[in-house]
mmCIF file with all atom_site columns, C-alpha atoms in Angstrom:
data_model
loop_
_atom_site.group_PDB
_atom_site.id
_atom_site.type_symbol
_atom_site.label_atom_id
_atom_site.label_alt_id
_atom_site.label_comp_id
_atom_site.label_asym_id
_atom_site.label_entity_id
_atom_site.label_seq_id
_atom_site.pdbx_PDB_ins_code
_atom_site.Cartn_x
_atom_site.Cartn_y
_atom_site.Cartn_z
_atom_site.occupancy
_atom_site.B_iso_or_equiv
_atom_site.pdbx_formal_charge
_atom_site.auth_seq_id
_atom_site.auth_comp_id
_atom_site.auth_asym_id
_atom_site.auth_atom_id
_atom_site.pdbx_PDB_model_num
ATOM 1   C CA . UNK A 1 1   ? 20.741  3.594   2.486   1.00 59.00 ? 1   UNK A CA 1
ATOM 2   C CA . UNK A 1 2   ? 17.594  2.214   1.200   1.00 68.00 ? 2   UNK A CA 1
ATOM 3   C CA . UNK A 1 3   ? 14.670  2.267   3.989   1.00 92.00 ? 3   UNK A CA 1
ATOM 4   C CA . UNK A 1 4   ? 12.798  -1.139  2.532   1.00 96.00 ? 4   UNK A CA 1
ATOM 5   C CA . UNK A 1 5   ? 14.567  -3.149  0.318   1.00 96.00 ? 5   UNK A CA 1
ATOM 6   C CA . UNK A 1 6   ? 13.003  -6.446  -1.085  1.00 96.00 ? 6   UNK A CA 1
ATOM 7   C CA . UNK A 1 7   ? 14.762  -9.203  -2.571  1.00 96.00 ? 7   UNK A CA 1
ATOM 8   C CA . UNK A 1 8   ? 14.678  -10.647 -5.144  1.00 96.00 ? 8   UNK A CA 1
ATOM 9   C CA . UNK A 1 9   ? 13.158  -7.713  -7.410  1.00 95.00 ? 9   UNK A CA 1
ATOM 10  C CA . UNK A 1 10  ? 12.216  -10.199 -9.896  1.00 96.00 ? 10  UNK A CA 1
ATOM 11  C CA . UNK A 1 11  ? 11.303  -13.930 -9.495  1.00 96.00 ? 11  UNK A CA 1
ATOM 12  C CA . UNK A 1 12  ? 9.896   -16.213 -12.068 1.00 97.00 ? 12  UNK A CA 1
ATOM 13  C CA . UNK A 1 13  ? 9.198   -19.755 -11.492 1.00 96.00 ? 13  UNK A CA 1
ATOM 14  C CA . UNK A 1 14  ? 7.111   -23.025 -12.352 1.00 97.00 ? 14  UNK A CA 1
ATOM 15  C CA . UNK A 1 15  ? 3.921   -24.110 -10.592 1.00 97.00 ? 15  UNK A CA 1
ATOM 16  C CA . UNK A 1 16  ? 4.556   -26.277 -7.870  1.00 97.00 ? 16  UNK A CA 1
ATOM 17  C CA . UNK A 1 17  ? 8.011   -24.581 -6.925  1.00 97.00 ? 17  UNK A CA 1
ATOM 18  C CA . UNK A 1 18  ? 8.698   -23.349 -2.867  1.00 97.00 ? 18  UNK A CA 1
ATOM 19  C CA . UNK A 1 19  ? 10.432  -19.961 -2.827  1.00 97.00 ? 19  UNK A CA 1
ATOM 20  C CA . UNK A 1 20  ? 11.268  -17.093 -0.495  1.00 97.00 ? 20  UNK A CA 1
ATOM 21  C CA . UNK A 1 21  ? 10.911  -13.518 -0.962  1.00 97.00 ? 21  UNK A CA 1
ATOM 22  C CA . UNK A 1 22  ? 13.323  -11.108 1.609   1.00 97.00 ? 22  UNK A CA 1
ATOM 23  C CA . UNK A 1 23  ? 12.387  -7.847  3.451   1.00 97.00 ? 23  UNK A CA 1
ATOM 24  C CA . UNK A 1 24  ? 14.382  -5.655  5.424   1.00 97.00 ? 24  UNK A CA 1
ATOM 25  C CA . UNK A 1 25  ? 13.970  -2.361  6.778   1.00 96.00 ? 25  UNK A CA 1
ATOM 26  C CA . UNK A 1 26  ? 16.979  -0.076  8.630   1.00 95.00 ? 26  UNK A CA 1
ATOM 27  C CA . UNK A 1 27  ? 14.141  2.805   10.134  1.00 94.00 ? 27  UNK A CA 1
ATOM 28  C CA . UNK A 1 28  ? 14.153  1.283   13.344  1.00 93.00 ? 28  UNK A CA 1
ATOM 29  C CA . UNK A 1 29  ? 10.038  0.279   13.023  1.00 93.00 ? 29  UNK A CA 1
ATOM 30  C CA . UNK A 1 30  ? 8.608   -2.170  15.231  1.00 90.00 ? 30  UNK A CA 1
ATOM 31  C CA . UNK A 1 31  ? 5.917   -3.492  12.592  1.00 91.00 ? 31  UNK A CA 1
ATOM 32  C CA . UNK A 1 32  ? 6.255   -5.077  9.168   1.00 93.00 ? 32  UNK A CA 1
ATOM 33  C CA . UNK A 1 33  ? 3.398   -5.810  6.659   1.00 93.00 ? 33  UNK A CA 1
ATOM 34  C CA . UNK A 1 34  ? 3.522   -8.130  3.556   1.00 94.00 ? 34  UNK A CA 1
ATOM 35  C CA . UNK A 1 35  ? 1.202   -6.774  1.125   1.00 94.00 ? 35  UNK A CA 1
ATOM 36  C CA . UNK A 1 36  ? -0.196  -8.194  -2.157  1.00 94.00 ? 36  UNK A CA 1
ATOM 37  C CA . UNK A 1 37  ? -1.555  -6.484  -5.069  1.00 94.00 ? 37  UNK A CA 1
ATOM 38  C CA . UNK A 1 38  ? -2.895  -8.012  -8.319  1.00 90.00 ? 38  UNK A CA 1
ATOM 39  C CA . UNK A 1 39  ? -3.464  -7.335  -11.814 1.00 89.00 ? 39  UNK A CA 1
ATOM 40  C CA . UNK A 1 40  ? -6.069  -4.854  -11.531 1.00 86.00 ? 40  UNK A CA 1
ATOM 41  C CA . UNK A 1 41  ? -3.566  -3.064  -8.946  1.00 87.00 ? 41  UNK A CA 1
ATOM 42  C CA . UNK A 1 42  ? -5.552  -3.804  -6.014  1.00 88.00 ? 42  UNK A CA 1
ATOM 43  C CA . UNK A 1 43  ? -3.282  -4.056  -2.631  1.00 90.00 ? 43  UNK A CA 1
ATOM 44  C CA . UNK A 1 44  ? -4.166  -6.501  0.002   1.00 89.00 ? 44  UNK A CA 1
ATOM 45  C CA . UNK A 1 45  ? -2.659  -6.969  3.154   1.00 89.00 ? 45  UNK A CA 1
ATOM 46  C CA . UNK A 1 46  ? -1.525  -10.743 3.961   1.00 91.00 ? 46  UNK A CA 1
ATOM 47  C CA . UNK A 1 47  ? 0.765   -10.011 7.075   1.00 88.00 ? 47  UNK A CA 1
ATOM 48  C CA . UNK A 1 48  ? 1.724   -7.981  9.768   1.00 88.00 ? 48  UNK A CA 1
ATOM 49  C CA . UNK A 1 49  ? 4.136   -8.242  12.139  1.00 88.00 ? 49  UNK A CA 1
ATOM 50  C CA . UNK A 1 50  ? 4.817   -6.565  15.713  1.00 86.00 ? 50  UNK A CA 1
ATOM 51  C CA . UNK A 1 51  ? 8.674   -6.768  17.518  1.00 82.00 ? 51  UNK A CA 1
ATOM 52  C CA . UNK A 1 52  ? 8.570   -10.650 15.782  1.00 79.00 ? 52  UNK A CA 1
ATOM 53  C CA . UNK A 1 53  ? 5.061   -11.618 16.626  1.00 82.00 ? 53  UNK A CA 1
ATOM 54  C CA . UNK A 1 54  ? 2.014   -12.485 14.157  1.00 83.00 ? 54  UNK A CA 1
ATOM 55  C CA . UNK A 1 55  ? -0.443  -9.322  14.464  1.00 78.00 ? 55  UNK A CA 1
ATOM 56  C CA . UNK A 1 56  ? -2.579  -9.660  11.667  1.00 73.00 ? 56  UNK A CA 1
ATOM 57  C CA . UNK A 1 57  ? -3.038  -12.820 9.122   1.00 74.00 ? 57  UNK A CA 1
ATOM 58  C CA . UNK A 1 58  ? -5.527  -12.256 6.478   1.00 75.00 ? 58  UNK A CA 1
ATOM 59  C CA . UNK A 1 59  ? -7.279  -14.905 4.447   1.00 78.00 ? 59  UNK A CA 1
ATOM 60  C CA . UNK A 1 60  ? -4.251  -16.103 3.075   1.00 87.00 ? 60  UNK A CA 1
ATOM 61  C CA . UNK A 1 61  ? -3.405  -19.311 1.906   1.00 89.00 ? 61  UNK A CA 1
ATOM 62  C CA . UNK A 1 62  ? -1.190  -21.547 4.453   1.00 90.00 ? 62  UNK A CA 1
ATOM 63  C CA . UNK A 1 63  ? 1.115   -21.787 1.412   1.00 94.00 ? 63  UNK A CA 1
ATOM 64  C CA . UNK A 1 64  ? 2.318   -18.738 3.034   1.00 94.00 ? 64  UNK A CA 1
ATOM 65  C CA . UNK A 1 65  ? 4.341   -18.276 5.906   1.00 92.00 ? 65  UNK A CA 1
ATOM 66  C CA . UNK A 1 66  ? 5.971   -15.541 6.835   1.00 92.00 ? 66  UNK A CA 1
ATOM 67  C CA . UNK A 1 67  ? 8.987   -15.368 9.400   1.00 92.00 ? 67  UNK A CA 1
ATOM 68  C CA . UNK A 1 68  ? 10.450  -12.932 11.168  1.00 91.00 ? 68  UNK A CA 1
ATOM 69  C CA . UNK A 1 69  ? 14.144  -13.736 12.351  1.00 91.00 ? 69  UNK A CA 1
ATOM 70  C CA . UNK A 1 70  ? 14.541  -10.306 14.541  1.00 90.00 ? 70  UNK A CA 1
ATOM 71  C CA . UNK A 1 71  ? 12.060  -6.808  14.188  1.00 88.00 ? 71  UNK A CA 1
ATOM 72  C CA . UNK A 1 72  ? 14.152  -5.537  10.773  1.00 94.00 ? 72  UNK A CA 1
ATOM 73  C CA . UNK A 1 73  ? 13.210  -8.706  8.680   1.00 95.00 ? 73  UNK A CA 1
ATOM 74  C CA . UNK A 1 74  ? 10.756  -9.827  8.079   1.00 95.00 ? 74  UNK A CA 1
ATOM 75  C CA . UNK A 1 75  ? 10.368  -12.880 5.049   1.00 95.00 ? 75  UNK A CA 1
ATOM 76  C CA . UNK A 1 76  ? 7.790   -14.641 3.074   1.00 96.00 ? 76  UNK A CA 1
ATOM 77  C CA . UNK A 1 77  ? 7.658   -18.506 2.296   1.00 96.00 ? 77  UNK A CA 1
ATOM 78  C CA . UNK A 1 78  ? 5.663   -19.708 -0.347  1.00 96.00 ? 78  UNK A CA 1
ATOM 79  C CA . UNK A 1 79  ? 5.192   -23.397 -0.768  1.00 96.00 ? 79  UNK A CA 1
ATOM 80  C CA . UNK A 1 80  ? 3.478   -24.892 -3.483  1.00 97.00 ? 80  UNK A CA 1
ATOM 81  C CA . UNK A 1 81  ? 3.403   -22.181 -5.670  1.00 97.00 ? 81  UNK A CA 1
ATOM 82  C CA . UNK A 1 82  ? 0.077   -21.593 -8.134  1.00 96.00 ? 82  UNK A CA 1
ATOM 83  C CA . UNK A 1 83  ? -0.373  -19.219 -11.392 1.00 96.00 ? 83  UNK A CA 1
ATOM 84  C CA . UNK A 1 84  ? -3.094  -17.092 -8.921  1.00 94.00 ? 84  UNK A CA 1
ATOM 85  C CA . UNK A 1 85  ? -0.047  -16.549 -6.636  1.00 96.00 ? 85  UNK A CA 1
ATOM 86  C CA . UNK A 1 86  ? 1.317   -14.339 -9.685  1.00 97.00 ? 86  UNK A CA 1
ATOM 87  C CA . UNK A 1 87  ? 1.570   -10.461 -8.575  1.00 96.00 ? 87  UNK A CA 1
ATOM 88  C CA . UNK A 1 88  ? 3.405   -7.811  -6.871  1.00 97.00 ? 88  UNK A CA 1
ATOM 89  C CA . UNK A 1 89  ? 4.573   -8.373  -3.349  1.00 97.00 ? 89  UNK A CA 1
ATOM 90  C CA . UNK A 1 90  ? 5.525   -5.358  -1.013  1.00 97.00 ? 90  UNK A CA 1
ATOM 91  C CA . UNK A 1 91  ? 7.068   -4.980  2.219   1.00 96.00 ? 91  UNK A CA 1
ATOM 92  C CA . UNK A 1 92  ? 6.249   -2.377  4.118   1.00 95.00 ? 92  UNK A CA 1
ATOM 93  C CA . UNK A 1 93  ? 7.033   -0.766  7.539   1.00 94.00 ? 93  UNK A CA 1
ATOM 94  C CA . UNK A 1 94  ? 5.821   1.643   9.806   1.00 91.00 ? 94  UNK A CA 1
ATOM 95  C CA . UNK A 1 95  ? 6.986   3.623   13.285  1.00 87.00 ? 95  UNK A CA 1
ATOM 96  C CA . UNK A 1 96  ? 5.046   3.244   17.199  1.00 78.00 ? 96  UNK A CA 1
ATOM 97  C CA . UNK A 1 97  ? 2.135   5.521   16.081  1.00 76.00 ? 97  UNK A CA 1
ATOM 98  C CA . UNK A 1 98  ? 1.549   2.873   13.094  1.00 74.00 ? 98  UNK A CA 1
ATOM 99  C CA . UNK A 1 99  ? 0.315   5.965   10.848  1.00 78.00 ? 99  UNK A CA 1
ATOM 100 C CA . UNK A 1 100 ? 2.580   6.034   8.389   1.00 87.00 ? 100 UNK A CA 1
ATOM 101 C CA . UNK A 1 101 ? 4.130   2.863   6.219   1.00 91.00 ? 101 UNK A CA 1
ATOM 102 C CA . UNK A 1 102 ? 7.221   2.696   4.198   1.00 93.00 ? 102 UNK A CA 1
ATOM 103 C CA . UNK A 1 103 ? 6.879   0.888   1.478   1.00 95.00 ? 103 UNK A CA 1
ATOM 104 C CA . UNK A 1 104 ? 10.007  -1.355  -0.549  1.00 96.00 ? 104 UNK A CA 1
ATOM 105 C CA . UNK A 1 105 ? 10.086  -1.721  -4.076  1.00 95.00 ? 105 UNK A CA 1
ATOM 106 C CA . UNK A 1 106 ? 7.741   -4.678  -4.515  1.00 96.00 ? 106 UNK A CA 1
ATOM 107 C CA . UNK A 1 107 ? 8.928   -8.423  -5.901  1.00 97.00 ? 107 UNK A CA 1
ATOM 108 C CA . UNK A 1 108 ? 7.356   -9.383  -9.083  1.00 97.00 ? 108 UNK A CA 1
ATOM 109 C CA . UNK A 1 109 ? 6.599   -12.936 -8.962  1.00 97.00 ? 109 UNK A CA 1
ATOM 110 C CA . UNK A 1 110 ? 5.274   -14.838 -12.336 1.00 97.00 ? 110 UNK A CA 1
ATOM 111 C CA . UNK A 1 111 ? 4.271   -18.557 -11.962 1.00 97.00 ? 111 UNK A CA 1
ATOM 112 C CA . UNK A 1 112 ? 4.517   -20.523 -15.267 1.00 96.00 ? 112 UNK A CA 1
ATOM 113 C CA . UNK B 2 1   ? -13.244 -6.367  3.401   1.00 49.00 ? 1   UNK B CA 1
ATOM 114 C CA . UNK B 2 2   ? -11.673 -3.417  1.356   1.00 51.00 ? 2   UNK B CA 1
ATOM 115 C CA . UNK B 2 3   ? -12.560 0.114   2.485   1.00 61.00 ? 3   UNK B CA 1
ATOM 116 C CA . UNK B 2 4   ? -11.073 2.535   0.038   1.00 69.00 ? 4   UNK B CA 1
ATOM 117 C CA . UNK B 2 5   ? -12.367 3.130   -2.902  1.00 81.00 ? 5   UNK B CA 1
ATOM 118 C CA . UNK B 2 6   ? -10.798 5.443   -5.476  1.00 84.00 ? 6   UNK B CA 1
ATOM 119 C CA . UNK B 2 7   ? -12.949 7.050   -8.114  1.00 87.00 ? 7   UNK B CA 1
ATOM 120 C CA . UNK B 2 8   ? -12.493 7.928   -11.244 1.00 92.00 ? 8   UNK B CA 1
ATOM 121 C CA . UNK B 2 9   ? -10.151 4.376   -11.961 1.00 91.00 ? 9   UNK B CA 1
ATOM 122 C CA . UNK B 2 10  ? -8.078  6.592   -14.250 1.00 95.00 ? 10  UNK B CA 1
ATOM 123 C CA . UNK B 2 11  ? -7.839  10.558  -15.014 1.00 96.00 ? 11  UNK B CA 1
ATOM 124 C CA . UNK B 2 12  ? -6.032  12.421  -18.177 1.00 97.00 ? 12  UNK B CA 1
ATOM 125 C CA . UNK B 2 13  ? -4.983  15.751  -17.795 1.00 96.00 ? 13  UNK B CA 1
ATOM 126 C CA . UNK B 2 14  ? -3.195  19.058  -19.372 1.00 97.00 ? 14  UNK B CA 1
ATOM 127 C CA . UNK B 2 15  ? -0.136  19.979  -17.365 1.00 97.00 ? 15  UNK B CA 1
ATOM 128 C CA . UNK B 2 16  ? -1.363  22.779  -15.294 1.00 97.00 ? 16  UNK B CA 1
ATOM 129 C CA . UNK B 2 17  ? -4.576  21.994  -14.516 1.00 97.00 ? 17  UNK B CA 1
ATOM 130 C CA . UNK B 2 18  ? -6.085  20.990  -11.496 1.00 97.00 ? 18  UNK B CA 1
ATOM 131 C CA . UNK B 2 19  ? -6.786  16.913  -10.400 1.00 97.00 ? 19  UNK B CA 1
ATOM 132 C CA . UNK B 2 20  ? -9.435  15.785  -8.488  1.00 97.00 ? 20  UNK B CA 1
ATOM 133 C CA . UNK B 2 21  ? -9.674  11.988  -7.143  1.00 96.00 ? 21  UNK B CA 1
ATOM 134 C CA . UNK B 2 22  ? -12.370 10.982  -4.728  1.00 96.00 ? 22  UNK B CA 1
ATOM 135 C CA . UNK B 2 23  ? -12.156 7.873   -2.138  1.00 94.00 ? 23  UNK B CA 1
ATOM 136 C CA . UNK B 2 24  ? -15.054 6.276   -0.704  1.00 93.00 ? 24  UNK B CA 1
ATOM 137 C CA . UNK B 2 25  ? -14.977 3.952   2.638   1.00 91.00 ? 25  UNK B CA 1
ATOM 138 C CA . UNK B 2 26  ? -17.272 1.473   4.109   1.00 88.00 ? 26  UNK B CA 1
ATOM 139 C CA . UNK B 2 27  ? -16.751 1.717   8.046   1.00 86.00 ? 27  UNK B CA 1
ATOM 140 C CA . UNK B 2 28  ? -15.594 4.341   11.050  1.00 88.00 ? 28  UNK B CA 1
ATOM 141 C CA . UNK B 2 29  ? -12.038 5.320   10.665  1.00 89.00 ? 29  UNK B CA 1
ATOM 142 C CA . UNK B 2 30  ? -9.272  6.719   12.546  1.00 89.00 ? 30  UNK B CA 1
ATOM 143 C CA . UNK B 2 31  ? -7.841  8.045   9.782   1.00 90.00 ? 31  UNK B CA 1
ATOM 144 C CA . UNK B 2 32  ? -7.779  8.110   6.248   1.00 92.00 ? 32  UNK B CA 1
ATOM 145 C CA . UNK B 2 33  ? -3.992  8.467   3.692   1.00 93.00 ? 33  UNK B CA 1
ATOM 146 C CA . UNK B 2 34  ? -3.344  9.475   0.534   1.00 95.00 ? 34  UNK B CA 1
ATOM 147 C CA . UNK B 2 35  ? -0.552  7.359   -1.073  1.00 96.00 ? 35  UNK B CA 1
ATOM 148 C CA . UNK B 2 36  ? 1.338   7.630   -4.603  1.00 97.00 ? 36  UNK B CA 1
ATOM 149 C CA . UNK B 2 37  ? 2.699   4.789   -6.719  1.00 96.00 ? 37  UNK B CA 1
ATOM 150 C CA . UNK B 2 38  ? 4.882   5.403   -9.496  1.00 94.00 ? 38  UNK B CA 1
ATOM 151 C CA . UNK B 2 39  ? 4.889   2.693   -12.179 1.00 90.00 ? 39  UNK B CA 1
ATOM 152 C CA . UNK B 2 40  ? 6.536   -0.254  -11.320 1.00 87.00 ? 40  UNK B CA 1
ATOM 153 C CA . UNK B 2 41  ? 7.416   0.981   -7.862  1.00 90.00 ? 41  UNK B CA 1
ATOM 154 C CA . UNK B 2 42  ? 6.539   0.701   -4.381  1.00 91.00 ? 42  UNK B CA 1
ATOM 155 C CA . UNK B 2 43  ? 3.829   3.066   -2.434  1.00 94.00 ? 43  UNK B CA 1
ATOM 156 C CA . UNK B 2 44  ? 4.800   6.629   -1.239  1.00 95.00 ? 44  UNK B CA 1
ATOM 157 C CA . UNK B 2 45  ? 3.347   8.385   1.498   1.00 94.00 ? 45  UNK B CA 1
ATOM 158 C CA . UNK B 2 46  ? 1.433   11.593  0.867   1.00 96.00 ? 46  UNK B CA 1
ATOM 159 C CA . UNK B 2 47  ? -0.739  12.919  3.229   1.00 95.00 ? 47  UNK B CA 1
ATOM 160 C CA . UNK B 2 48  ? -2.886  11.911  6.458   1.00 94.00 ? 48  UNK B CA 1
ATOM 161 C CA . UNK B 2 49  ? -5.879  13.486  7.626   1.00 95.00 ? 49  UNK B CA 1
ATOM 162 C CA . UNK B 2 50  ? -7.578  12.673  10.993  1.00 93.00 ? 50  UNK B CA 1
ATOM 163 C CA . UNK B 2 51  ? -11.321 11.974  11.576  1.00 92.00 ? 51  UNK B CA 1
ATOM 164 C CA . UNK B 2 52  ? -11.869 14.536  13.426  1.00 94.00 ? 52  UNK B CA 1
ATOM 165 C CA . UNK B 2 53  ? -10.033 17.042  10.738  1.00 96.00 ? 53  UNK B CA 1
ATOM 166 C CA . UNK B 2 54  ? -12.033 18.258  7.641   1.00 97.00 ? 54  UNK B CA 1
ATOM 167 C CA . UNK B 2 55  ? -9.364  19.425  5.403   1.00 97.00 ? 55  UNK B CA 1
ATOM 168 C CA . UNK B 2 56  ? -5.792  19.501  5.174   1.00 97.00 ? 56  UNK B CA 1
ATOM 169 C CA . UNK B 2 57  ? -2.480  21.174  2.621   1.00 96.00 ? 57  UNK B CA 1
ATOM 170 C CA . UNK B 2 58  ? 0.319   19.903  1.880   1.00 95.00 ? 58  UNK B CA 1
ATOM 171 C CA . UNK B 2 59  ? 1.904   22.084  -1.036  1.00 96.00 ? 59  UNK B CA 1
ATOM 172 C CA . UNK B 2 60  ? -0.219  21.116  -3.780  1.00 97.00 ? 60  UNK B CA 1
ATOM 173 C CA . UNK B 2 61  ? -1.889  18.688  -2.423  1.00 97.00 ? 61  UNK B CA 1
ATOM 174 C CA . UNK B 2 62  ? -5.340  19.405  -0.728  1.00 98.00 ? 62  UNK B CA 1
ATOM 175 C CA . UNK B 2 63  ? -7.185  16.845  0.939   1.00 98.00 ? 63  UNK B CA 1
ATOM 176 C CA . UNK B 2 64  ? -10.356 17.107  2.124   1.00 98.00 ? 64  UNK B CA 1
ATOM 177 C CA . UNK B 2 65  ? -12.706 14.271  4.676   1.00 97.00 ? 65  UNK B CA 1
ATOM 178 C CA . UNK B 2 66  ? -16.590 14.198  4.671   1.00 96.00 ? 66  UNK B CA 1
ATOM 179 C CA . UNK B 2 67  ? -16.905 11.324  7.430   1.00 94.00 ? 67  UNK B CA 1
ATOM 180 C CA . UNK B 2 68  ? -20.524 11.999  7.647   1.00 95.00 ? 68  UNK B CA 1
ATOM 181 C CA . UNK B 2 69  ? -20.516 10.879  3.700   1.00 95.00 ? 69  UNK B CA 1
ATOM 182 C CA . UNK B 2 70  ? -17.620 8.429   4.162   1.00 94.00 ? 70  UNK B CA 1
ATOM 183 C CA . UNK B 2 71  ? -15.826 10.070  1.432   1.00 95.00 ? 71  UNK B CA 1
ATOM 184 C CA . UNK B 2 72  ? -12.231 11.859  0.677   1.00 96.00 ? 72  UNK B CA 1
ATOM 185 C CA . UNK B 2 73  ? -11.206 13.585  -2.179  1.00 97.00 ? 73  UNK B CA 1
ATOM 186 C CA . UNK B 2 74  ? -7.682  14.621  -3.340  1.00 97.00 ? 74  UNK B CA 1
ATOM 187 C CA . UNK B 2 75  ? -6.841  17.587  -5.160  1.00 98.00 ? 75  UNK B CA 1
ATOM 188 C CA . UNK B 2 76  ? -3.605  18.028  -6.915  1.00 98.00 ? 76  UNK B CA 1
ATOM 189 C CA . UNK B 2 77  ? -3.159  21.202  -8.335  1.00 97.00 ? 77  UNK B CA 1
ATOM 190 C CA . UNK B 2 78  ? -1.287  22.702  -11.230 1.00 97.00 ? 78  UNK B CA 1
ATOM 191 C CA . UNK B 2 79  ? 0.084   19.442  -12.433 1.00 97.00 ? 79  UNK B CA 1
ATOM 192 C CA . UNK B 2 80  ? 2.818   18.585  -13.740 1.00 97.00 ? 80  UNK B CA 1
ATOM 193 C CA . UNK B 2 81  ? 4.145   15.650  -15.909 1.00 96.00 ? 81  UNK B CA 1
ATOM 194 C CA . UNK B 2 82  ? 5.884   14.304  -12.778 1.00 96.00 ? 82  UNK B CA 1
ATOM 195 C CA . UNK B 2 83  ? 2.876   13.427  -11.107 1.00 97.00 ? 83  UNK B CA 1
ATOM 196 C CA . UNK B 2 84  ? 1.827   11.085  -13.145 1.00 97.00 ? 84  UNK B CA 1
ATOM 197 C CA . UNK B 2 85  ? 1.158   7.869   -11.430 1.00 97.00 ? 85  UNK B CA 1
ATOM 198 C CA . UNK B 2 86  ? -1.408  5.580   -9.531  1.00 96.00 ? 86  UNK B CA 1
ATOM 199 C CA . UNK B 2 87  ? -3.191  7.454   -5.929  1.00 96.00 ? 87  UNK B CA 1
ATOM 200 C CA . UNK B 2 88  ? -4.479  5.088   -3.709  1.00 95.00 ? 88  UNK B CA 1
ATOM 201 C CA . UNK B 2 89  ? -6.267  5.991   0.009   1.00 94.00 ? 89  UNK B CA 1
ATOM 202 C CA . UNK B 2 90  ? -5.653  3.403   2.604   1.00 92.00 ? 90  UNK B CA 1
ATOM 203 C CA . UNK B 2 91  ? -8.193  3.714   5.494   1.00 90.00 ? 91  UNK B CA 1
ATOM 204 C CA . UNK B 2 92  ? -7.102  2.789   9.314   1.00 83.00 ? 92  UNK B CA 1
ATOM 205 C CA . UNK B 2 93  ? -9.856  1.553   11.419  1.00 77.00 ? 93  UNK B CA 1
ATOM 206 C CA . UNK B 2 94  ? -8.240  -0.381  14.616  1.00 72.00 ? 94  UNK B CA 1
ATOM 207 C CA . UNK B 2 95  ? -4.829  1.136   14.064  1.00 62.00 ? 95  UNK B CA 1
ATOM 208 C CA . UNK B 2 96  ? -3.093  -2.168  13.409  1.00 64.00 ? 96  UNK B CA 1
ATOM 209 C CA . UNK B 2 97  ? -4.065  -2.584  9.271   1.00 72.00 ? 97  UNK B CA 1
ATOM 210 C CA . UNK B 2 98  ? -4.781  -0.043  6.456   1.00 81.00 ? 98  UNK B CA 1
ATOM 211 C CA . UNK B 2 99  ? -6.910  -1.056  3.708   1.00 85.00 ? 99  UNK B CA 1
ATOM 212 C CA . UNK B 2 100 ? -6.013  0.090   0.041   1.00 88.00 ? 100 UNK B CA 1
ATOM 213 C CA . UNK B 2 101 ? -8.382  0.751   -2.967  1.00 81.00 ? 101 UNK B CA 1
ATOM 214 C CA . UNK B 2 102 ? -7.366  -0.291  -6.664  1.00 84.00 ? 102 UNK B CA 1
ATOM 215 C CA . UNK B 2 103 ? -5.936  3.456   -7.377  1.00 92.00 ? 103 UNK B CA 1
ATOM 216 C CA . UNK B 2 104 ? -6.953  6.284   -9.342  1.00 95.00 ? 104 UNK B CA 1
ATOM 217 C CA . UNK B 2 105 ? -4.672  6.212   -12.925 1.00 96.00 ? 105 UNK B CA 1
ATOM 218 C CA . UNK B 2 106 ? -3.750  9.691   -13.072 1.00 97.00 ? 106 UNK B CA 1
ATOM 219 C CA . UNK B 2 107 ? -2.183  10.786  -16.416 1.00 97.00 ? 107 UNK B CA 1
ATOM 220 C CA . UNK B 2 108 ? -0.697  14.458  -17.189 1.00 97.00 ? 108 UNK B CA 1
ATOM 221 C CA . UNK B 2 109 ? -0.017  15.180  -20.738 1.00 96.00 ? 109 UNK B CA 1
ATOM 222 C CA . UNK B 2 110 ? 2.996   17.908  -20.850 1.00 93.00 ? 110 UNK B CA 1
#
C-alpha cells in the first residue's frame, strides 16, 4: 500500500542509452512532480503535472520528457542519456491545496 | 532560482540535546516546509508554517518564520539517534512549485 512508488529503484546504464523511469501514486492527488537532486543533495524540480497536463517545466534538457498516461502516473523519458544526467530522481505528489508533497523512494540512475 | 537555504550544511550532536537548523529564502512566500530525508530515501513531510504565522509545534519539532528577515529556523529537541538524517525547507511562492535547499546533515551520536 505504498503511496509513491518509483520504478526501477536502481538503473545503471551507458552514455548514449534511452530509458524510462515509472511513478505512480494511489492518494488520489491531482498533481505530480519529477524532482532531481545531485551529488551535493540539492533537489530541483524538472516537472509538474496537473489532472495530465504540463504545469511547470524547468530548464530541463529536451532529453526529457515526461508523460502522463492518466492523473496516478506519471513517467519520465530520457533520451540520449549523459554522465551529468547521473543522480537521484523522485516522484512526488501532492492533494488540491498543493501544500503538502508525498514523496517515492527516488531512482538512482548512474551513466557509465 | 533556488530559495531555501539550509544553514549549518551539517550538525553533530549528543542524544538529548537540542538541534537548531536555520533556512534562508530569497523572495515573498506563501509558505515555507520543513522536510526530512533519511539516507537513501525519499523526502518526508514535517511541518508547514504560513506567512502570516510566526511560530509553530509539532511534538518536538518547533518551527519558527521571520519573513521580515526571510529566514526559518528548526528546532528539534531532545534528540534522539533516530533523527538522524538530512532537513531540507522547500519554500512555495505561486502555489504551483516548492523550491528545496541542499539540506542540513544532522548527526546524533547515541
Amino acid at each position: 500500500d505504498t503511496a509513491v512508488s518509483q520504478t526501477p529503484k536502481y538503473l545503471v546504464t551507458q552514455m548514449g542509452n534511452d530509458k524510462s523511469i515509472k511513478c505512480e501514486q494511489n492518494l488520489g492527488h491531482d498533481t505530480m512532480y519529477w524532482y532531481k537532486q545531485d551529488s551535493k543533495k540539492f533537489l530541483k524540480i524538472m516537472f509538474s503535472y496537473n489532472n495530465k497536463e504540463l504545469i511547470i517545466n524547468e530548464t530541463v534538457p529536451n532529453r526529457f520528457s515526461p508523460k502522463s498516461p492518466d492523473k496516478a502516473h506519471l513517467n519520465l523519458h530520457i533520451n540520449s542519456l549523459e554522465l551529468g544526467d547521473s543522480a537521484v530522481y523522485f516522484c512526488a505528489s501532492s492533494g488540491d491545496s498543493r501544500e503538502t508533497q508525498y514523496f517515492g523512494p527516488g531512482t538512482r540512475l548512474l551513466v557509465l | 532560482s533556488q530559495q531555501g537555504e539550509e544553514d549549518p550544511q551539517a550538525l553533530s550532536i549528543q542524544e538529548g540535546e537540542n538541534a537548531t537548523m536555520n533556512c534562508s529564502y530569497k523572495t515573498s512566500i506563501n509558505n515555507l516546509q520543513w522536510y526530512r530525508q533519511n539516507s537513501g530515501r525519499g523526502l518526508v513531510h514535517l511541518i508547514l508554517i504560513r506567512s502570516n504565522e510566526r511560530e509553530k509545534h509539532s511534538g518536538r519539532l518547533r518551527v519558527t518564520l521571520d519573513t521580515s528577515k526571510k529566514s526559518s529556523s528548526l528546532l528539534i529537541t531532545a534528540s534522539r539517534a533516530a533523527d538522524t538524517a538530512s532537513y531540507f525547507c522547500a519554500t512555495d511562492s505561486t502555489g504551483n512549485q516548492f523550491y528545496f535547499g541542499t539540506g542540513t546533515s544532522l548527526t546524533v551520536i547515541p
